[in-house]
XYZ file of C-alpha atoms in Angstrom:
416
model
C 93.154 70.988 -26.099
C 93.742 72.793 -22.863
C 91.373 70.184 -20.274
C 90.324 69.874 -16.892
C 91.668 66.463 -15.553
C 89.240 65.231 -12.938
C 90.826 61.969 -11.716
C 91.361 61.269 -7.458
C 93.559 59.139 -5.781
C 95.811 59.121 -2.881
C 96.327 61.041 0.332
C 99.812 62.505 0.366
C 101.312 64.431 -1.753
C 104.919 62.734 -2.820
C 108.043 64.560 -1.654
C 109.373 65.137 -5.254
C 112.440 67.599 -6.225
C 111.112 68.023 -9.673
C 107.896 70.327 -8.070
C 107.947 73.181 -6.300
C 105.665 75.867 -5.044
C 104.818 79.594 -6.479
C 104.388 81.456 -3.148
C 103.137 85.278 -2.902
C 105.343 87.345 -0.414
C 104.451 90.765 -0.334
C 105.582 92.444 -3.373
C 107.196 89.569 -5.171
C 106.664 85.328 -5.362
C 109.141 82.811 -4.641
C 109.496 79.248 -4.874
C 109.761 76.588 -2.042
C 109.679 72.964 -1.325
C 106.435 71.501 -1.491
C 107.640 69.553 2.116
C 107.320 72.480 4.012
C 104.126 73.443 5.998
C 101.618 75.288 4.027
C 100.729 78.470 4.895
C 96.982 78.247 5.859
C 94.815 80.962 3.932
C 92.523 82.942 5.971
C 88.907 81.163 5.534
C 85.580 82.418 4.617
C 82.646 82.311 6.593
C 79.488 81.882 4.174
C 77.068 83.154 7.066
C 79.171 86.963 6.632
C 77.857 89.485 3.752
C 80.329 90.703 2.280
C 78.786 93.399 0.168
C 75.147 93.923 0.295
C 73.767 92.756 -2.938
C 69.845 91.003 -2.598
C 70.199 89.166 -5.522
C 71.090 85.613 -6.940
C 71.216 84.310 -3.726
C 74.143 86.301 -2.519
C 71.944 86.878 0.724
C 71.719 83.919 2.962
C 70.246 83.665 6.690
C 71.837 79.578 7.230
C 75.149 79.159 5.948
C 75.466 76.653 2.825
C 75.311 72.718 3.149
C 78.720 71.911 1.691
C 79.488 68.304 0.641
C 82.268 67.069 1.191
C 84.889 66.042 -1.932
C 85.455 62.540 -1.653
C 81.908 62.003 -0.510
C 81.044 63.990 -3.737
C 83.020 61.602 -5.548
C 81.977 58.202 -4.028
C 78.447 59.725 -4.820
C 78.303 59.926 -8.078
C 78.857 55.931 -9.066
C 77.278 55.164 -5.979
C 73.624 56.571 -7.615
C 74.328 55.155 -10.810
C 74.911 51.293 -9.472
C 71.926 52.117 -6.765
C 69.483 53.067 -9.193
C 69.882 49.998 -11.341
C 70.379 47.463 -8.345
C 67.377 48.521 -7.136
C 65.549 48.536 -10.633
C 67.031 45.127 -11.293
C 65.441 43.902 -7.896
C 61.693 45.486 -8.852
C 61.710 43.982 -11.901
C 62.529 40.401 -10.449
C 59.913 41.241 -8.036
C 57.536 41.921 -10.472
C 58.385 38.610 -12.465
C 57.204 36.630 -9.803
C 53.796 37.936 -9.356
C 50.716 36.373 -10.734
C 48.352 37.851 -12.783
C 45.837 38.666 -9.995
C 48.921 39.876 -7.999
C 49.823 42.363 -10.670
C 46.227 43.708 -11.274
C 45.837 44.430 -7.095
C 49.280 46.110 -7.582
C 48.245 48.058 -10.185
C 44.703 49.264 -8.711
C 46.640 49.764 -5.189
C 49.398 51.843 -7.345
C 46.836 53.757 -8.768
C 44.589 54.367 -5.925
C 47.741 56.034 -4.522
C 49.183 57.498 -7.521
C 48.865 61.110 -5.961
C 51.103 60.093 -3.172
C 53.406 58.976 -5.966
C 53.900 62.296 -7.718
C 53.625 64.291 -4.990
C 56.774 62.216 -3.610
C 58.171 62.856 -6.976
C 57.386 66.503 -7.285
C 58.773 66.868 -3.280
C 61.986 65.182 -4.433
C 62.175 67.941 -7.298
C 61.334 70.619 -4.901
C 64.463 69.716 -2.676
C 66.973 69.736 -5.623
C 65.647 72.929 -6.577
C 65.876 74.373 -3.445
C 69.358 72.889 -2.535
C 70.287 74.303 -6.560
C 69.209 77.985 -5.830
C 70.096 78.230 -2.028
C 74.033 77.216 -3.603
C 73.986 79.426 -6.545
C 76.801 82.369 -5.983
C 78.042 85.055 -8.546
C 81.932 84.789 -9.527
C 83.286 88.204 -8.808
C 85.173 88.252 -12.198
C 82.186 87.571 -14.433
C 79.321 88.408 -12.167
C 78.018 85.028 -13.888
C 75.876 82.994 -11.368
C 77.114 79.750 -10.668
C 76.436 76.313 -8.618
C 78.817 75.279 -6.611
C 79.007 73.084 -3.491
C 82.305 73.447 -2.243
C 83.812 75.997 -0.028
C 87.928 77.222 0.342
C 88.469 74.364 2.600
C 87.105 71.478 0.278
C 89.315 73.095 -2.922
C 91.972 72.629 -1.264
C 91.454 69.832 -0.054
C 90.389 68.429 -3.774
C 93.546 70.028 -5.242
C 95.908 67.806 -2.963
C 93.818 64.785 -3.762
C 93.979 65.251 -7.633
C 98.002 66.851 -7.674
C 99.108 63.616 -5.593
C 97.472 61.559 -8.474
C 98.989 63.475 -11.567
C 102.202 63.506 -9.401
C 102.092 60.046 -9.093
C 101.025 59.221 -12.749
C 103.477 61.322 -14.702
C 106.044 60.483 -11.836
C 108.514 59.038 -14.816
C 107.786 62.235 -16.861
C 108.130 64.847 -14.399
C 110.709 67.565 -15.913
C 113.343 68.464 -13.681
C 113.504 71.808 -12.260
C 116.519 72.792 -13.676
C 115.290 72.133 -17.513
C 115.497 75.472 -19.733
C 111.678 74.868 -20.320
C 110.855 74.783 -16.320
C 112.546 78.043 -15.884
C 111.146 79.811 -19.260
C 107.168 78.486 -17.709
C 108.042 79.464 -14.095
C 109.407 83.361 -15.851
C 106.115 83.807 -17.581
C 103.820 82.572 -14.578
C 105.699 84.891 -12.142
C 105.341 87.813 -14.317
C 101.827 87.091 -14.622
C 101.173 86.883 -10.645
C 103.125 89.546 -10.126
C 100.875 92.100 -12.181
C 97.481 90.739 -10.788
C 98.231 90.712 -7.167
C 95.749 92.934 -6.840
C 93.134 90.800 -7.115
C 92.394 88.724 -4.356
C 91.263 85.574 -5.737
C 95.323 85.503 -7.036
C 96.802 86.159 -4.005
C 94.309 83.417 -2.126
C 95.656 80.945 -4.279
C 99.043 79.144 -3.870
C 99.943 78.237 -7.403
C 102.308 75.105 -8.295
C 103.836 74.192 -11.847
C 104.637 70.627 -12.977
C 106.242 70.063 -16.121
C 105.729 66.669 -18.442
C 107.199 65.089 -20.925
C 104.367 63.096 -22.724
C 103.457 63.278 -26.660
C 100.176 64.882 -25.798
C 100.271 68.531 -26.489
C 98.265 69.819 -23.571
C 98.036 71.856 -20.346
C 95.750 71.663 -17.277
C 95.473 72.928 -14.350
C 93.701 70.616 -11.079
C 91.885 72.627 -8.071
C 93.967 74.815 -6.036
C 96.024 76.458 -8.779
C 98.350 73.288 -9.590
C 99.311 74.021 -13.389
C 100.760 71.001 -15.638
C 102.282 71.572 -18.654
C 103.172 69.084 -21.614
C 106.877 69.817 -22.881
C 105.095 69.193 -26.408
C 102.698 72.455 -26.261
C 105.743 74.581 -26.547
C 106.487 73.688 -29.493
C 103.176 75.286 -30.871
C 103.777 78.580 -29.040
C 106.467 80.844 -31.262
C 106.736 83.711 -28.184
C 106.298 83.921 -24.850
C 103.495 86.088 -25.314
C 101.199 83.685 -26.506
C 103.144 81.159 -24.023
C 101.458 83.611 -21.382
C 98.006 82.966 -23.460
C 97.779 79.091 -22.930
C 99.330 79.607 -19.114
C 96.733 82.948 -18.345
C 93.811 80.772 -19.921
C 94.709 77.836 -17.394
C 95.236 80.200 -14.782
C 91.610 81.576 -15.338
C 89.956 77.882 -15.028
C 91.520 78.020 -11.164
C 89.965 81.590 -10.469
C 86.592 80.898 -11.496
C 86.964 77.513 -9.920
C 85.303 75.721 -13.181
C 86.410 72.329 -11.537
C 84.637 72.704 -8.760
C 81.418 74.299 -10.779
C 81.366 71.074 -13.193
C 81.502 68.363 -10.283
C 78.704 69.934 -8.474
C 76.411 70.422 -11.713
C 77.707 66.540 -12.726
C 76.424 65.779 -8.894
C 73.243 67.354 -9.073
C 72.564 66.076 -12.825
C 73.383 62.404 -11.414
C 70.480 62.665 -9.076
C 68.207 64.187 -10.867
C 68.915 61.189 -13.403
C 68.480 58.448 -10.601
C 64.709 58.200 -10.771
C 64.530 58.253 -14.447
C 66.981 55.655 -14.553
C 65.639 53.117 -11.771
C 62.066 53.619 -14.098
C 64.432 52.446 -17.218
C 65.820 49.216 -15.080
C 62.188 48.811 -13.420
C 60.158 49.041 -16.861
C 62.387 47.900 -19.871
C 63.631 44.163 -21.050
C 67.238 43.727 -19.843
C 68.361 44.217 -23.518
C 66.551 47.718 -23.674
C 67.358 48.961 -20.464
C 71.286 49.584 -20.972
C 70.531 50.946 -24.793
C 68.123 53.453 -23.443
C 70.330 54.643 -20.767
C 73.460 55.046 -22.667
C 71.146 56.807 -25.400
C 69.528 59.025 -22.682
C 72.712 59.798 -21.343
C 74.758 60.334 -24.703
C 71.589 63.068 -25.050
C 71.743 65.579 -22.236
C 75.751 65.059 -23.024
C 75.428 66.504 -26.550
C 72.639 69.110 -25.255
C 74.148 70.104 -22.603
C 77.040 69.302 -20.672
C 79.315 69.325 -23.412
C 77.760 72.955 -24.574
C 78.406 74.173 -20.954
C 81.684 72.859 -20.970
C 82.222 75.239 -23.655
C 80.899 77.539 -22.220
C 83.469 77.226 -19.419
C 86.201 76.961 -21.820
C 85.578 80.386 -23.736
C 84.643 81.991 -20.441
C 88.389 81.050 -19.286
C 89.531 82.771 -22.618
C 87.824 85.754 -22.032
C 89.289 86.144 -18.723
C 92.714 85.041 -19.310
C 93.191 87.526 -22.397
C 92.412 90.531 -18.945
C 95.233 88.345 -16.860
C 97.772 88.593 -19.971
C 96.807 92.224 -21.052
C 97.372 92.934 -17.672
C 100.870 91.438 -17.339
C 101.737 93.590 -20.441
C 101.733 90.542 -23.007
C 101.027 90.939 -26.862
C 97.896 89.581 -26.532
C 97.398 90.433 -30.152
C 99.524 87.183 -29.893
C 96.679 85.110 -28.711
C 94.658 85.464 -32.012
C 97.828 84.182 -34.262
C 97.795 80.983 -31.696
C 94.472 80.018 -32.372
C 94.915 81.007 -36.092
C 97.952 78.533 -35.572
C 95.929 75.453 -34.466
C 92.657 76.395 -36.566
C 95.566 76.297 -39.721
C 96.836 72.682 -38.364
C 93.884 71.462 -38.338
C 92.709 72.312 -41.500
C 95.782 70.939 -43.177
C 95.300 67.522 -41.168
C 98.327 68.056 -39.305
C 96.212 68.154 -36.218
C 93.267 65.481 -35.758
C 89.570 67.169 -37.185
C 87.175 68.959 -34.996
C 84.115 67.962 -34.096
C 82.599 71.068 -31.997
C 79.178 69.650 -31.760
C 80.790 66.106 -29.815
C 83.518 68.491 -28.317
C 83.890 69.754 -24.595
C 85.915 72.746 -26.177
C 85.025 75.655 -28.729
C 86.765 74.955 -32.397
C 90.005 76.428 -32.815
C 88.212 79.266 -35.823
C 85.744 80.062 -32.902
C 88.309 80.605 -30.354
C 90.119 83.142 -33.020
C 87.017 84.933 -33.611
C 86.365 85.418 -30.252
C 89.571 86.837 -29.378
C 89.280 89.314 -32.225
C 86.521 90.759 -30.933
C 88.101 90.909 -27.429
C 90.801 92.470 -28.812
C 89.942 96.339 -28.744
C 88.802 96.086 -24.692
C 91.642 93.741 -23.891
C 94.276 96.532 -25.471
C 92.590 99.100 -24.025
C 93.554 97.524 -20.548
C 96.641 97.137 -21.390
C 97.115 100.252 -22.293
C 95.499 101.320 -19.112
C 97.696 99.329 -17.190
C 100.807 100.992 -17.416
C 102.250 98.596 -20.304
C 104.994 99.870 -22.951
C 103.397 100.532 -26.496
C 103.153 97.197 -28.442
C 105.261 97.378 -31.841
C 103.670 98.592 -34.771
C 103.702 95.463 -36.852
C 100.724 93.899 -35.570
C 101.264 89.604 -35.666
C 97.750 88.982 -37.153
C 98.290 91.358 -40.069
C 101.937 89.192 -41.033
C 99.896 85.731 -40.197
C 96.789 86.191 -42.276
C 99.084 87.447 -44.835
C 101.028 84.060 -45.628
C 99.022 81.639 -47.947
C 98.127 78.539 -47.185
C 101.349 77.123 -48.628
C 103.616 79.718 -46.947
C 101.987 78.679 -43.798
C 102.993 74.646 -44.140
C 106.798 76.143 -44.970
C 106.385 78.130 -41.735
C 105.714 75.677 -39.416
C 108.258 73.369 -40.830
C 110.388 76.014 -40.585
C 109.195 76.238 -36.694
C 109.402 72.185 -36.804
C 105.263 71.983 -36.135
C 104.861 69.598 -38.583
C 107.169 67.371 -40.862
């Protein structure tokens, strides 16, 4: 429910009263117009330790080969239409030979076929090399990641994709002034304001956008630029579990999960190239295009739409810390997955398919934030927090029947 949007457009940002800024001053945030100058964070030079920790790559003597975001972007169709162009153009080739043509070919190919692999196997070695030599591990999870982006090319990625969104949901964008602006902006300041002591918060200069679409979602694009469907709050009955969906979000920009999926979609696109060129080279016209949207609908179900599951229940795990942290009920956050789990199962949501699914089911998500539950109260306990009332949410949710539940949300006006 809660995506990544990946889309890219235009170059500068629109000048738009309906968006503003989240800025961190010192002890406290305020909000300014998105057409002043923005402050320039410090930046990070790759080539300086800064801890010494010989492991997963953390120790480098030549600073990273960054690539560049739009040139990561143009890349990725650019292998795609390459690889069959040119397997189009051997196959023609081929065509035209004789018989005695192909049979020279095919001793000459064979003669050489050594030189062939070991190309091959050389063309593996460098993607390995350029996979491992990129491979950092996130300070939050200590979970070692691929990334080919620095601070710079974020940023630089966040305007792209913000002046996009901005410029699709232009007609939607909520005013400023709306009750539901102000009730997000309350909630996201609290929660800045009670991890400012981590870095990667403070580094990052967080914008909301509020739409008014029929989708009931919330995203956030590189660089911490949050959008959030008017719809989803109708789903959240506090503003504790409000601080759920927004901490969850918030935890996709600190881990920098955009940036992580582009670069493994990058690297998967050319390890594919070869195979795919063979598929355009070797196949009938007719067979080529069903065995690459079969290969590719493959390592999708394996294991890009695992991993993006992954991502998503890594996000939970660390926004449940941000919101126990900013002194939340984050017993909440089990009663709003309960919540859409319940939906679903009484078809007042669409049905899950996990397995075809880039995020966790709604009954996993609950499960897993049960058993976060003891650690992430014990941090908020440690955290200075007030005690949480006695009546614990879960305990009056699982105790409604099914029935009781449908009168509930109609009650709420969830569902008809």
């Amino acid at each position: 429910m809660f995506s990544l949007s990946r889309s890219l457009c235009r170059r500068n940002i629109p000048q738009s009263a309906n968006h503003f800024v989240v800025r961190f001053t010192g002890n406290y945030y305020r909000c300014v117009w998105p057409r002043k100058k923005l402050v320039a964070s410090s930046t990070i030079d790759c080539r300086k330790l800064q801890y010494i920790k010989v492991q997963k790559c953390d120790f480098r003597t030549t600073p990273s080969l960054h690539v560049p975001p739009y040139v990561a972007m143009l890349l990725r169709p650019l292998l795609r239409i390459s690889a069959v162009l040119v397997g189009r153009t051997m196959k023609r080739w081929w065509t035209r030979k004789s018989e005695k043509e192909k049979q020279e070919y095919k001793r000459w190919f064979r003669e050489r076929s050594n030189v062939f692999l070991g190309c091959f196997g050389l063309y593996g070695l460098m993607l390995l090399i350029y996979y491992v030599t990129h491979l950092e591990t996130d300070p939050l999870t200590q979970r070692s990641r691929f990334i080919i982006f620095n601070k710079e090319q974020e940023k630089q990625l966040g305007k792209m994709l913000l002046e996009s969104h901005l410029e699709a949901h232009k007609e939607d964008v909520v005013p400023t002034t709306h009750a539901a602006y102000r009730r997000l902006l309350r909630v996201i300041e609290k929660i800045l304001a009670a991890n400012k002591d981590l870095k990667s918060i403070r580094e990052v200069q967080w914008s909301l956008t509020v739409i008014s679409t029929p989708l009931v979602n919330s995203y956030i694009l590189p660089g911490g630029n949050i959008f959030v469907s008017l719809d989803i709050l109708n789903f959240v009955e506090n503003d504790d579990q409000l601080g759920i969906v927004l901490t969850h979000e918030m935890a996709h920009s600190l881990l920098l999960h955009t940036l992580e999926m582009l670069s493994n979609q990058l690297l998967w696109d050319f390890l594919m190239v070869i195979p795919m060129l063979l598929v355009w080279a070797l196949l009938p016209y007719i067979a080529a295009p069903v065995v690459q949207f079969t290969g590719e609908q493959i390592v999708n179900i394996m294991y890009k739409l695992p991993y993006n599951r992954v991502l998503e229940s890594e996000a939970d795990q660390v926004g449940i810390k941000l919101a126990a942290k900013a002194c939340f009920d984050i017993r909440e956050a089990v009663v709003f997955w309960a919540t859409m789990r319940t939906l679903t199962e009484i078809h007042s949501l669409p049905a899950e398919l996990p397995w075809i699914s880039t995020h966790p089911a709604h009954g996993d998500r609950e499960k897993n934030m049960n058993q976060a539950m003891p650690a992430a109260l014990e941090l908020r306990r440690d955290s200075g927090c007030s005690r949480l009332p006695a009546t614990d949410p879960r305990d009056e949710f699982y105790k409604r029947s099914t029935r009781e539940q449908e009168t509930f949300f109609r009650q709420r006006g969830i569902i008809p």
